[in-house]
Short mmCIF file of C-alpha atoms and ligand atoms in Angstrom, two decimals:
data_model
loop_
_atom_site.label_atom_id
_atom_site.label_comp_id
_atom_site.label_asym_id
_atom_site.label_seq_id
_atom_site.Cartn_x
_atom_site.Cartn_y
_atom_site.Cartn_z
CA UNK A 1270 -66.70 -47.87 15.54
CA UNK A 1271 -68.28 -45.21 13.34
CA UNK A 1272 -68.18 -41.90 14.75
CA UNK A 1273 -70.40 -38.66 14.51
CA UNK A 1274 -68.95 -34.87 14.30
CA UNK A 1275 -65.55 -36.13 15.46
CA UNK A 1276 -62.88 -33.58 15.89
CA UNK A 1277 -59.62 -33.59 13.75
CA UNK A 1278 -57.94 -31.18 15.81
CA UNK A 1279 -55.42 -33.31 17.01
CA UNK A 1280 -54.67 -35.45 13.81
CA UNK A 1281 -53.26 -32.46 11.75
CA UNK A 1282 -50.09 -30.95 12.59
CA UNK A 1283 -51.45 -27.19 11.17
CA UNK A 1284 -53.48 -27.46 14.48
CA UNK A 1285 -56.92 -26.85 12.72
CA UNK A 1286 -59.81 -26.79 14.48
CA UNK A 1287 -61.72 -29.09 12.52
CA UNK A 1288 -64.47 -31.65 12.22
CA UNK A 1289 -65.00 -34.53 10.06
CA UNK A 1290 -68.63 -35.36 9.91
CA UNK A 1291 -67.90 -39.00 9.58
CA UNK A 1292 -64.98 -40.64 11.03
CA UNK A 1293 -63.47 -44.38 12.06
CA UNK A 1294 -60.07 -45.37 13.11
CA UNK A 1295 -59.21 -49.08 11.43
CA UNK A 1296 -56.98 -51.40 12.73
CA UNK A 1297 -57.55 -54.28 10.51
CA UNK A 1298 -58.60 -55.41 6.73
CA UNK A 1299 -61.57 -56.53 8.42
CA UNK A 1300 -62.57 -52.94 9.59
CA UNK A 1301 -62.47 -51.99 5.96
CA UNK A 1302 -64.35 -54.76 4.79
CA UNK A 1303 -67.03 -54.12 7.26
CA UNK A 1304 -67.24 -50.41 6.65
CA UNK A 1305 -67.62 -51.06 2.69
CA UNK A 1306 -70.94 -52.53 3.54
CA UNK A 1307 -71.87 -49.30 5.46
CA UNK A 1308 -74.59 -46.67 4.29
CA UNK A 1309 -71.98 -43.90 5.16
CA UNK A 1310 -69.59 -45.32 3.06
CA UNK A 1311 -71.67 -45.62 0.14
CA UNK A 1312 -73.04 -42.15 0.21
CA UNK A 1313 -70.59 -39.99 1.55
CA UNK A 1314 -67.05 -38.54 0.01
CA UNK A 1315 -63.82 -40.21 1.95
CA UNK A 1316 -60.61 -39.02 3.05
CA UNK A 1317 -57.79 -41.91 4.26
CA UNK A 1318 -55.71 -40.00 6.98
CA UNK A 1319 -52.55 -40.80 8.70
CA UNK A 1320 -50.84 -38.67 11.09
CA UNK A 1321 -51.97 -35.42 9.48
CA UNK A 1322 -48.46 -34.16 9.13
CA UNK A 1323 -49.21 -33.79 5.04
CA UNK A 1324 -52.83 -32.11 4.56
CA UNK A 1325 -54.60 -29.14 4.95
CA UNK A 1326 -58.43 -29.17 5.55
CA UNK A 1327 -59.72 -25.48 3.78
CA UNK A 1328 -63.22 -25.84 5.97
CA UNK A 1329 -63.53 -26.38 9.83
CA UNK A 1330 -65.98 -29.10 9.02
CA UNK A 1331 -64.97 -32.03 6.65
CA UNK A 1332 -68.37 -33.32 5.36
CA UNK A 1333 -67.51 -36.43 4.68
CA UNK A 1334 -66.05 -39.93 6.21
CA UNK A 1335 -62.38 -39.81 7.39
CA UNK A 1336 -60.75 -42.67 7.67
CA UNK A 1337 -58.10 -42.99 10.30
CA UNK A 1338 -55.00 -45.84 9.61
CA UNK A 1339 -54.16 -47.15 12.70
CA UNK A 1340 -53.13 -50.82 12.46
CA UNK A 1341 -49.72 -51.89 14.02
CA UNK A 1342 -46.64 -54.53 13.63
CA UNK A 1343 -43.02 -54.45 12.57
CA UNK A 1344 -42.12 -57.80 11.42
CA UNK A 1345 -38.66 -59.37 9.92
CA UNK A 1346 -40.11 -61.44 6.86
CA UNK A 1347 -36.79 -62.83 5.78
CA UNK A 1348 -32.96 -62.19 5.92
CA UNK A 1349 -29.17 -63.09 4.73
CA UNK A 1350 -25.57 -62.33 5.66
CA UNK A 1351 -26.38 -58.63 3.63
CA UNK A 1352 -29.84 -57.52 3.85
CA UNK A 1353 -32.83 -58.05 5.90
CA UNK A 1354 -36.22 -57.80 4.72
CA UNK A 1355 -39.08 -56.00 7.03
CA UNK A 1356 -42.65 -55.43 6.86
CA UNK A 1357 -44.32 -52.51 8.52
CA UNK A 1358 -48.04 -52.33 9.30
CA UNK A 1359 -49.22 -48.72 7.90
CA UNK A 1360 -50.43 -47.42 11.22
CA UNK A 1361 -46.96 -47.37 12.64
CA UNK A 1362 -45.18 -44.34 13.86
CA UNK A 1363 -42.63 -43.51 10.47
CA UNK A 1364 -39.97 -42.18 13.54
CA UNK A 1365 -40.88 -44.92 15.52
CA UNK A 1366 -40.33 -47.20 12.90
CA UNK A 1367 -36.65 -45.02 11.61
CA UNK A 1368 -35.45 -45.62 15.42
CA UNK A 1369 -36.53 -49.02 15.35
CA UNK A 1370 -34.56 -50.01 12.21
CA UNK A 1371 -31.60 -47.75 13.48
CA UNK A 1372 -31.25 -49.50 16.68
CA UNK A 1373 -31.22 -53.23 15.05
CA UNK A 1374 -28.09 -51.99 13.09
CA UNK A 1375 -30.31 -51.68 9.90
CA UNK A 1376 -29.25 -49.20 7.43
CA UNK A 1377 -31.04 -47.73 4.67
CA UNK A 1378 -33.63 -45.20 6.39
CA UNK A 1379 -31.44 -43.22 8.89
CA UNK A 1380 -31.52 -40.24 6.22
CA UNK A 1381 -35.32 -40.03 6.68
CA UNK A 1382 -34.84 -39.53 10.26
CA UNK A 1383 -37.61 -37.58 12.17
CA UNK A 1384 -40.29 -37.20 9.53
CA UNK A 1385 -43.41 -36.87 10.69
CA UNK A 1386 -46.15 -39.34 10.10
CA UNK A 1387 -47.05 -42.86 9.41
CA UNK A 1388 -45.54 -45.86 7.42
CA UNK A 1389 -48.63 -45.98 5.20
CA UNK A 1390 -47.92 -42.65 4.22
CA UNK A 1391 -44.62 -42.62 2.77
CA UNK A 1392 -44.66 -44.31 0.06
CA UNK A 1393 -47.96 -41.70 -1.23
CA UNK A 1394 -45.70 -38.75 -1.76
CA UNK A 1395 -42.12 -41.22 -1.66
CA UNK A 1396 -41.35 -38.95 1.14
CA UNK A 1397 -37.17 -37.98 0.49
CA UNK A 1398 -34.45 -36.19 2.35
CA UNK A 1399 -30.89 -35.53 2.70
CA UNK A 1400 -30.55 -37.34 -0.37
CA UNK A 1401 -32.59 -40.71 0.11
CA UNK A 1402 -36.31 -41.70 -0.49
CA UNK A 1403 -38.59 -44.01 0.14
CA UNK A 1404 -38.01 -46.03 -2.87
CA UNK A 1405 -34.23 -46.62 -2.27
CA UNK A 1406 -34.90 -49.10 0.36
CA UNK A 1407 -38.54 -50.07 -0.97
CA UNK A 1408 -39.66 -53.72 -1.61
CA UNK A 1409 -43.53 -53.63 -1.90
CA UNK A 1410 -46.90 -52.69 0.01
CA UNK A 1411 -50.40 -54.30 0.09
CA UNK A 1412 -53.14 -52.08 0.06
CA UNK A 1413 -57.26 -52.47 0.07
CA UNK A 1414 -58.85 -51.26 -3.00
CA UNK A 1415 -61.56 -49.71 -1.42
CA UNK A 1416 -63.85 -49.61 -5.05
CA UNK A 1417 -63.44 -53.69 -5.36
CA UNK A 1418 -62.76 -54.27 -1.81
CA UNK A 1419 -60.25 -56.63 -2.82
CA UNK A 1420 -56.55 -56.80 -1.79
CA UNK A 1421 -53.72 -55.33 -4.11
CA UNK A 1422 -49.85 -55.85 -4.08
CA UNK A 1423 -47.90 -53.14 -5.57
CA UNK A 1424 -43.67 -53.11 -6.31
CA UNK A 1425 -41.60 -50.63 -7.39
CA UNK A 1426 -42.57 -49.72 -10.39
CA UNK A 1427 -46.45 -50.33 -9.89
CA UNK A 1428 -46.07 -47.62 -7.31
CA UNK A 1429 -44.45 -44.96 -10.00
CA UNK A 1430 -42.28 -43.22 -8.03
CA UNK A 1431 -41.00 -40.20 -8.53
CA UNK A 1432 -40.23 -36.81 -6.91
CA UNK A 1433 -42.47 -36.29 -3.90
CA UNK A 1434 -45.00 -38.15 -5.96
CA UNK A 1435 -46.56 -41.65 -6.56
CA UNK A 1436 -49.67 -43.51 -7.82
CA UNK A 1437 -51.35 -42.66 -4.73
CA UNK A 1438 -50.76 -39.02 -5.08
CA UNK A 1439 -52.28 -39.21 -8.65
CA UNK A 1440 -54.42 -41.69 -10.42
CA UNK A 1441 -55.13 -43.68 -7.25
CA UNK A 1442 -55.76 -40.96 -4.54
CA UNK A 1443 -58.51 -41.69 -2.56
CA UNK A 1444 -58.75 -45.35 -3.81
CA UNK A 1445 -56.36 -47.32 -2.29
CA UNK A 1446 -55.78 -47.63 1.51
CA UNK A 1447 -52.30 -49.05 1.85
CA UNK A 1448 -51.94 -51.69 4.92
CA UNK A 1449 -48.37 -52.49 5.10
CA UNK A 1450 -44.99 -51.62 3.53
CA UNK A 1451 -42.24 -53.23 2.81
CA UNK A 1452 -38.65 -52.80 3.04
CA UNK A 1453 -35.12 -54.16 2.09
CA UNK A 1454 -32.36 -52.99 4.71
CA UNK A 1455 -28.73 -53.29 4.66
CA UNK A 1456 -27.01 -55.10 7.14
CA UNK A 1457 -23.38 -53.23 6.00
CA UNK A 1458 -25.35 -49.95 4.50
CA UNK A 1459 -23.22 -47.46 2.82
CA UNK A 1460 -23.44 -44.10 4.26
CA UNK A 1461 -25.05 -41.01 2.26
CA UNK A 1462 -23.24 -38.34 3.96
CA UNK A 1463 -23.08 -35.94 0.45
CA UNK A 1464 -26.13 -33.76 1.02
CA UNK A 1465 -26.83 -30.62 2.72
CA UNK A 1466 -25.19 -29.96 6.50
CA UNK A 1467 -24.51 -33.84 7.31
CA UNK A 1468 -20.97 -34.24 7.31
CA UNK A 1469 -20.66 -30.67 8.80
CA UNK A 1470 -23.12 -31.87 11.64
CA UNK A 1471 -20.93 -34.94 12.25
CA UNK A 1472 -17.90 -33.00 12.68
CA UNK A 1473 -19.24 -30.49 14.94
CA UNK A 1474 -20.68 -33.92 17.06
CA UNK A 1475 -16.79 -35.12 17.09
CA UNK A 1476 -17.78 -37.82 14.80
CA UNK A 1477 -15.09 -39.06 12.70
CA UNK A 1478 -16.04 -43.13 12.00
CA UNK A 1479 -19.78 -42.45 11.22
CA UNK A 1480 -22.64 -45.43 11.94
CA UNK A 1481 -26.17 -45.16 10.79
CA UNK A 1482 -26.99 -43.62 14.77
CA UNK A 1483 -24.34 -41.04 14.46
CA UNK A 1484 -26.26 -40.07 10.88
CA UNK A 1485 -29.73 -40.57 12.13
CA UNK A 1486 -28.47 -38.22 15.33
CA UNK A 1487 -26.63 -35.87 12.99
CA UNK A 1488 -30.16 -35.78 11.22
CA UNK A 1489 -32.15 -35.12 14.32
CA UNK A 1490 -29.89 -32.72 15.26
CA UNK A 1491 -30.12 -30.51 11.76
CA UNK A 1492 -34.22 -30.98 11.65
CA UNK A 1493 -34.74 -29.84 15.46
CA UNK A 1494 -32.59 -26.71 14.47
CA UNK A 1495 -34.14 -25.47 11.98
CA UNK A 1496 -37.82 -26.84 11.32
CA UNK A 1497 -40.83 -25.31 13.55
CA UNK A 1498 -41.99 -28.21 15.94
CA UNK A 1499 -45.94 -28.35 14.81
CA UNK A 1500 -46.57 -29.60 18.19
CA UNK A 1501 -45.04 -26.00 19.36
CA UNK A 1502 -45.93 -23.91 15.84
CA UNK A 1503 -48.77 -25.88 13.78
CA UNK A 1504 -47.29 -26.55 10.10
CA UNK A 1505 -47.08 -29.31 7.53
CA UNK A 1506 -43.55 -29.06 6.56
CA UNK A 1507 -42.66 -28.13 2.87
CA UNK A 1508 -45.81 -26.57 1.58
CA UNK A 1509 -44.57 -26.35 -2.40
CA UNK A 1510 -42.37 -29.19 -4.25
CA UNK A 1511 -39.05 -27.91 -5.27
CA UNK A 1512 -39.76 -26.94 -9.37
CA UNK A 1513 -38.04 -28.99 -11.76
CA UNK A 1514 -37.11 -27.01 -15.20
CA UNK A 1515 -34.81 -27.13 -17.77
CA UNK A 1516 -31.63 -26.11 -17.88
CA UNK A 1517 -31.99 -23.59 -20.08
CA UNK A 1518 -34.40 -21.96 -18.10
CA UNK A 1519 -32.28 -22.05 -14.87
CA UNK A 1520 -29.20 -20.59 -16.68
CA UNK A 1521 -31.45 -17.47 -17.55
CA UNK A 1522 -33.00 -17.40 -14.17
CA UNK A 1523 -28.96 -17.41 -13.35
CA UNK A 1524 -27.69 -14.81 -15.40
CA UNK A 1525 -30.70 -12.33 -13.42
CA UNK A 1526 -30.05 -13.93 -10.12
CA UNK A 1527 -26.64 -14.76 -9.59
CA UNK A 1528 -27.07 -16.40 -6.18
CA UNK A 1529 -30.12 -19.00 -7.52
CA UNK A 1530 -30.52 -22.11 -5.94
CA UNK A 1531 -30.60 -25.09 -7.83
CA UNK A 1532 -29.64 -28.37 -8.02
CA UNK A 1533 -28.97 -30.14 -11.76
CA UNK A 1534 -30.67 -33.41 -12.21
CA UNK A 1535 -29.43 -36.31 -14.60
CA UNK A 1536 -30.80 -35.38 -17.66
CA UNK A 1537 -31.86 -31.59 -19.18
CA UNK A 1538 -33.31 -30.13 -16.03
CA UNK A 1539 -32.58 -28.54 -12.70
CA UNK A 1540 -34.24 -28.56 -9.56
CA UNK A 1541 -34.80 -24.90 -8.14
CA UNK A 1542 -34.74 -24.48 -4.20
CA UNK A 1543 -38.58 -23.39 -3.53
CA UNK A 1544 -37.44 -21.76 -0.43
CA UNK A 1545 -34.84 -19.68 -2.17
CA UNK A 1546 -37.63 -18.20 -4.53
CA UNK A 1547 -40.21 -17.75 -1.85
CA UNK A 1548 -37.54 -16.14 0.03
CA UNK A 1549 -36.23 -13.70 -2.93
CA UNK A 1550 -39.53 -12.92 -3.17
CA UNK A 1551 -39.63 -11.30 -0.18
CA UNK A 1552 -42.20 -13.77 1.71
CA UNK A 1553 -39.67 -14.82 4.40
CA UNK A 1554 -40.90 -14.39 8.09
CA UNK A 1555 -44.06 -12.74 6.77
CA UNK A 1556 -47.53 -12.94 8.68
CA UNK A 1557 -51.32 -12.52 7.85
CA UNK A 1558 -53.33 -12.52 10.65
CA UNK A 1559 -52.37 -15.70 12.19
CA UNK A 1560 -50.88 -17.33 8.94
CA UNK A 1561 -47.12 -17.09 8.06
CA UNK A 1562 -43.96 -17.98 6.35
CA UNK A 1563 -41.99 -19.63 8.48
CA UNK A 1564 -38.57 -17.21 9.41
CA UNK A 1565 -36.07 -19.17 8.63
CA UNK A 1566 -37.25 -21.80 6.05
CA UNK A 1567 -39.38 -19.84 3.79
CA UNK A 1568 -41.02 -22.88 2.53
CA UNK A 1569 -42.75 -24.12 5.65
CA UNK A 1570 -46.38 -21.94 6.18
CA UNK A 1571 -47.77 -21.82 9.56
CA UNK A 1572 -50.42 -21.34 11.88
CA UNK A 1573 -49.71 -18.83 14.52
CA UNK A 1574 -52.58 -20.17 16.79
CA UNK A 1575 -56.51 -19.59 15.02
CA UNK A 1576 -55.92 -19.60 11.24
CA UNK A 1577 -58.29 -21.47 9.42
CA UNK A 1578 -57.14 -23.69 6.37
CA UNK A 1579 -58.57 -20.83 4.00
CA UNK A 1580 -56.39 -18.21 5.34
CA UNK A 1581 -53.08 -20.26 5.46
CA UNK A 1582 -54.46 -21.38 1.70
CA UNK A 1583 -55.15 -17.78 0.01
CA UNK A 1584 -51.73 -17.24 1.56
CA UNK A 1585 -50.36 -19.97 -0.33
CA UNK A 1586 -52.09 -19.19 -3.85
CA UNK A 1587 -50.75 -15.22 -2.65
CA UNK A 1588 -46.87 -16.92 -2.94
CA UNK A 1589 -47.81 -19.24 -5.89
CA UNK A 1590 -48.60 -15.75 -7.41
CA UNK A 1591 -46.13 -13.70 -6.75
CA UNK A 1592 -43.54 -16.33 -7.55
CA UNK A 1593 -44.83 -17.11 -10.98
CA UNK A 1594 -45.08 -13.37 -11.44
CA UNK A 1595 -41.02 -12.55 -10.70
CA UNK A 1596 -39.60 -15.66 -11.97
CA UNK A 1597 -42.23 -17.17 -14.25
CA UNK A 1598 -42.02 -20.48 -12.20
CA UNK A 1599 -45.10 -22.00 -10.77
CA UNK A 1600 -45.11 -23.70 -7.93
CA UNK A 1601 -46.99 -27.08 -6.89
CA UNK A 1602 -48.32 -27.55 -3.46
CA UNK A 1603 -46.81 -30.55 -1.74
CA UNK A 1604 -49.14 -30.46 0.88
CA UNK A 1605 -52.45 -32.46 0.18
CA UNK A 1606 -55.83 -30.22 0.29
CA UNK A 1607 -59.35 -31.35 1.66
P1 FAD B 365 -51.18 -37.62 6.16
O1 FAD B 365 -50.86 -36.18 6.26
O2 FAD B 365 -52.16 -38.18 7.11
O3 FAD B 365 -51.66 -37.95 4.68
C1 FAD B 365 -50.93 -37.49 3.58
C2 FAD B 365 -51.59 -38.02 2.31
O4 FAD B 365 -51.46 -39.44 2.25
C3 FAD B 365 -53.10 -37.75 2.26
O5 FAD B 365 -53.47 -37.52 0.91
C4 FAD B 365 -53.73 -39.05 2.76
O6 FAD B 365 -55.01 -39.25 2.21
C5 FAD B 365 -52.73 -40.08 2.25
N1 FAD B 365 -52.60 -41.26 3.12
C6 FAD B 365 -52.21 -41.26 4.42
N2 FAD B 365 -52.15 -42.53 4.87
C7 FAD B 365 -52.52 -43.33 3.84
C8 FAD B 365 -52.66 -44.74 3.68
N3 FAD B 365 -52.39 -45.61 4.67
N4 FAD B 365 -53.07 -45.22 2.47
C9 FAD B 365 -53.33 -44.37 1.43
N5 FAD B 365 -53.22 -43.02 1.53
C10 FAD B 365 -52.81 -42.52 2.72
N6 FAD B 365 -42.06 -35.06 3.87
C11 FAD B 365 -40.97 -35.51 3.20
O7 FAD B 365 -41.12 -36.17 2.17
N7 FAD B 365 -39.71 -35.25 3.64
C12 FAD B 365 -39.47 -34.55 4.77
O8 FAD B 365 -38.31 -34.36 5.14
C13 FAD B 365 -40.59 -34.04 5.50
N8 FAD B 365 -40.40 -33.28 6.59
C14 FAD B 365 -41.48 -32.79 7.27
C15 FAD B 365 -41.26 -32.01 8.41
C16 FAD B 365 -42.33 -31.51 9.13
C17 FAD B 365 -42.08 -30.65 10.34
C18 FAD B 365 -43.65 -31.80 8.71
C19 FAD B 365 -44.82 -31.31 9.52
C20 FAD B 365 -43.88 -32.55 7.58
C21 FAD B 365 -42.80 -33.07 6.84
N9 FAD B 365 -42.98 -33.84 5.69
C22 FAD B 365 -41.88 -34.33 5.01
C23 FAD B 365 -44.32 -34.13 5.19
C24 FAD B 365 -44.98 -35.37 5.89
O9 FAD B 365 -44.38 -35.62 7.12
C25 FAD B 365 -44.86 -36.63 5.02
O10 FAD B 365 -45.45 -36.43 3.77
C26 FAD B 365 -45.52 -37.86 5.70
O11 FAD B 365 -45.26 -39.02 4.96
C27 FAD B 365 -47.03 -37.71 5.88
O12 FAD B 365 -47.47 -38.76 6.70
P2 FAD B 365 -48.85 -38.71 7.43
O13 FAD B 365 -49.11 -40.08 8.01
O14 FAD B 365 -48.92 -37.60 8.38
O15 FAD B 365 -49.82 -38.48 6.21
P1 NAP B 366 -31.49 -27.67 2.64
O1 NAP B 366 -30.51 -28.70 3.09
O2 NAP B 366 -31.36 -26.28 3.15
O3 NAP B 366 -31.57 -27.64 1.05
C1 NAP B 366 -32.47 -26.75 0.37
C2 NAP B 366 -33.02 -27.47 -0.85
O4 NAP B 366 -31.94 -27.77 -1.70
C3 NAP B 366 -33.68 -28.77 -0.46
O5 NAP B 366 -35.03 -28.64 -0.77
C4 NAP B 366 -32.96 -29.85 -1.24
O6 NAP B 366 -33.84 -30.54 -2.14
C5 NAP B 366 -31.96 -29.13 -2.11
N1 NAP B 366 -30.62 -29.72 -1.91
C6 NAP B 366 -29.74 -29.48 -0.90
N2 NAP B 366 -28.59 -30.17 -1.11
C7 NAP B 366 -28.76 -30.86 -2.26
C8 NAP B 366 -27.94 -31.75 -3.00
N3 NAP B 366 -26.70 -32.06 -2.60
N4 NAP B 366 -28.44 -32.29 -4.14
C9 NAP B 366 -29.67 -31.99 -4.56
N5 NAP B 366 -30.50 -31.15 -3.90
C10 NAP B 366 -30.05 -30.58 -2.77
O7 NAP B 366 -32.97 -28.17 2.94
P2 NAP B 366 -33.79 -28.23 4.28
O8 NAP B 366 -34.98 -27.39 4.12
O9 NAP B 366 -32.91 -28.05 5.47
O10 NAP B 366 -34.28 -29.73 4.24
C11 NAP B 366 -33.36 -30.78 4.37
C12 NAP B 366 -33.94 -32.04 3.78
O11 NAP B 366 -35.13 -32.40 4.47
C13 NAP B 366 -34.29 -31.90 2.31
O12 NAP B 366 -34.00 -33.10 1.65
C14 NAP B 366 -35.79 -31.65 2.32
O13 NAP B 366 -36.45 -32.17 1.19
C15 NAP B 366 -36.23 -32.42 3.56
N6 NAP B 366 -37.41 -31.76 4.16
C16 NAP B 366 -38.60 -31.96 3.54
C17 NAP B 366 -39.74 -31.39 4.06
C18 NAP B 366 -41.09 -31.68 3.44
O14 NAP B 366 -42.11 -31.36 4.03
N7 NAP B 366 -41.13 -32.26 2.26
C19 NAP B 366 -39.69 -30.59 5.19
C20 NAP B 366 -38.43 -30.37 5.75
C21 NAP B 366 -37.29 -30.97 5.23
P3 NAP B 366 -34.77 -31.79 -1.73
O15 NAP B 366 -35.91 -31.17 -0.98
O16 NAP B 366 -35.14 -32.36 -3.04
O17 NAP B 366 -33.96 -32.72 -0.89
#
């Protein structure tokens, strides 16, 4: 059902106090179909919104239609001695869904433990961490083009993938509502157990014969230590991508600053740790009013309670500036706007 003035407050994770002038939850193709043919539709701009865990709304009222994913099912479409092949509804629960595969013995997603959100979502920004992203384990999604109204399957490389980004992040944002995704699982997974405090984790849990639970938990573990809980302290995660320059560039940035972050890539480039530059930059644990920088990851901003999405925004652009200004790197938000 349509709704009128419909608060949003609880589907972001910044906690904003805000209102979408138009809103409807779907559950089905049909819903879409149906709400094509509405006069609300027609006229008025859109948003497609998941679990809010990935946007930032600048205005407390969104004067437009949001439209809320919400349709469910976790289904095995095939499998064989080696893999297994699933198909998740977007409107799932992406933890939910991580558990879910972790407890059937599934490997492949354990890495992207505890992100918050829904299935539909991840393949829009081919969410990543601790070394895995959505397009290691990705088979396909359907979506509902919501200019022909017609029904769209994408694979890998329709999708585009790349860091933090996709189709749907760029030429397709805003068109296509994607329904289900999915996946190819391992039955006998290898581990990824190279990236940041994993294997550390896993020793300090006594775990010497790790499974995809004793990852997933070593995961958990990491996340709940040092990311804000937006249930507790509103925030979106990551608010900036981690730059990608060349080489050259980062050796300079090197000789300067000794201790830079980065991370060298296949080719000519290197990623730079956003947090590290935010953080030489002195933006660390700072506060404006009721906007911050998170105080210990520097690349998570946050509402202390009644920012609006302006305030935690100028703060952004305030960063964006100062970065470019000491280290003549800019800095992309990661976080979609409204
Ligand atoms: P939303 O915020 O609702 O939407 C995000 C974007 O996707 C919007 O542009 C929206 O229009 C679009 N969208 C949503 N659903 C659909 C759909 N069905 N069809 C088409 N478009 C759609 N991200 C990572 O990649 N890695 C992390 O480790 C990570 N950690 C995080 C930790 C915290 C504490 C928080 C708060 C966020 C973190 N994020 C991380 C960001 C976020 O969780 C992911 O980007 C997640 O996939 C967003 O899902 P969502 O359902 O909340 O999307
Ligand atoms: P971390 O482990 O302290 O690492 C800091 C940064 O260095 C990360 O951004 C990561 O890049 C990069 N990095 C670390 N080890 C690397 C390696 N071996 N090879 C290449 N790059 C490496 O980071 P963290 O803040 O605790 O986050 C841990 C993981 O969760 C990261 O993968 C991060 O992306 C993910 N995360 C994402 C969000 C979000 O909103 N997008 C929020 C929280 C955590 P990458 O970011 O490219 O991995």
């Amino acid at each position: 059902m349509l709704s009128r003035n419909f608060s949003l407050s609880k589907h972001n994770t910044f906690g904003l106090d805000v209102m979408a002038a138009y809103f409807m939850a779907i559950t089905d193709t049909r819903d879409l179909k149906k709400l094509r043919n509405d006069r609300i539709f027609i006229e008025e701009k859109r948003m497609i919104l998941g679990g809010g865990s990935n946007c930032l709304f600048l205005d407390d009222y969104y004067e437009g239609l949001v439209i809320l994913i919400e349709n469910k099912g976790i289904n095995i479409v095939s499998e064989d001695n080696d893999t297994v092949h699933i198909s998740a509804a977007a409107g799932e629960d992406w933890t939910f869904f991580v558990e879910k595969m972790v407890n059937a013995g599934y490997g492949g997603v354990e890495n992207l433990s505890r992100i918050p959100g829904k299935v539909g979502a991840a393949p829009m920004q081919n969410i990543g961490a601790y070394g895995v992203e959505l397009k290691d384990v990705f088979y396909s999604l359907q979506a509902f083009d919501l200019n022909t109204g017609e029904l769209v399957n994408f694979d890998c490389n329709d999708c585009e993938f790349g860091y933090r980004t996709s189709v749907f992040k760029t030429i397709y944002k805003d068109r296509f509502v994607i329904l289900s995704v999915d996946f190819v699982l391992q039955k006998n997974p290898l581990l990824k157990l190279e990236y940041g405090a994993i294997k550390q984790k896993l020793e300090d849990l006594g775990v010497h014969k790790p499974n995809i639970k004793d990852v997933s938990r070593a995961v958990t573990h990491i996340r709940e230590s040092k990311l804000p809980d937006p249930k507790i302290l509103g925030n979106a995660g990551s608010f900036f991508k981690n730059p990608v320059i060349h080489n050259l560039v980062f050796d300079d940035l090197k000789k300067e600053f000794p201790d830079a972050v980065g991370f060298s890539n296949n080719h000519n480039t290197t990623k730079v740790a956003a947090g590290w530059l935010i953080e030489k930059a002195g933006w660390k644990g700072c506060r404006k009013g009721d906007a911050g920088v998170h105080k210990n990851q520097a690349l998570v901003l946050v509402n202390y309670g009644k920012a609006t999405g302006r305030e935690i925004y100028s703060l952004a652009m305030e960063i964006q500036q100062s970065v470019k200004e000491k280290f003549g790197i800019l800095l992309e938000p990661e976080v979609n706007v409204f």
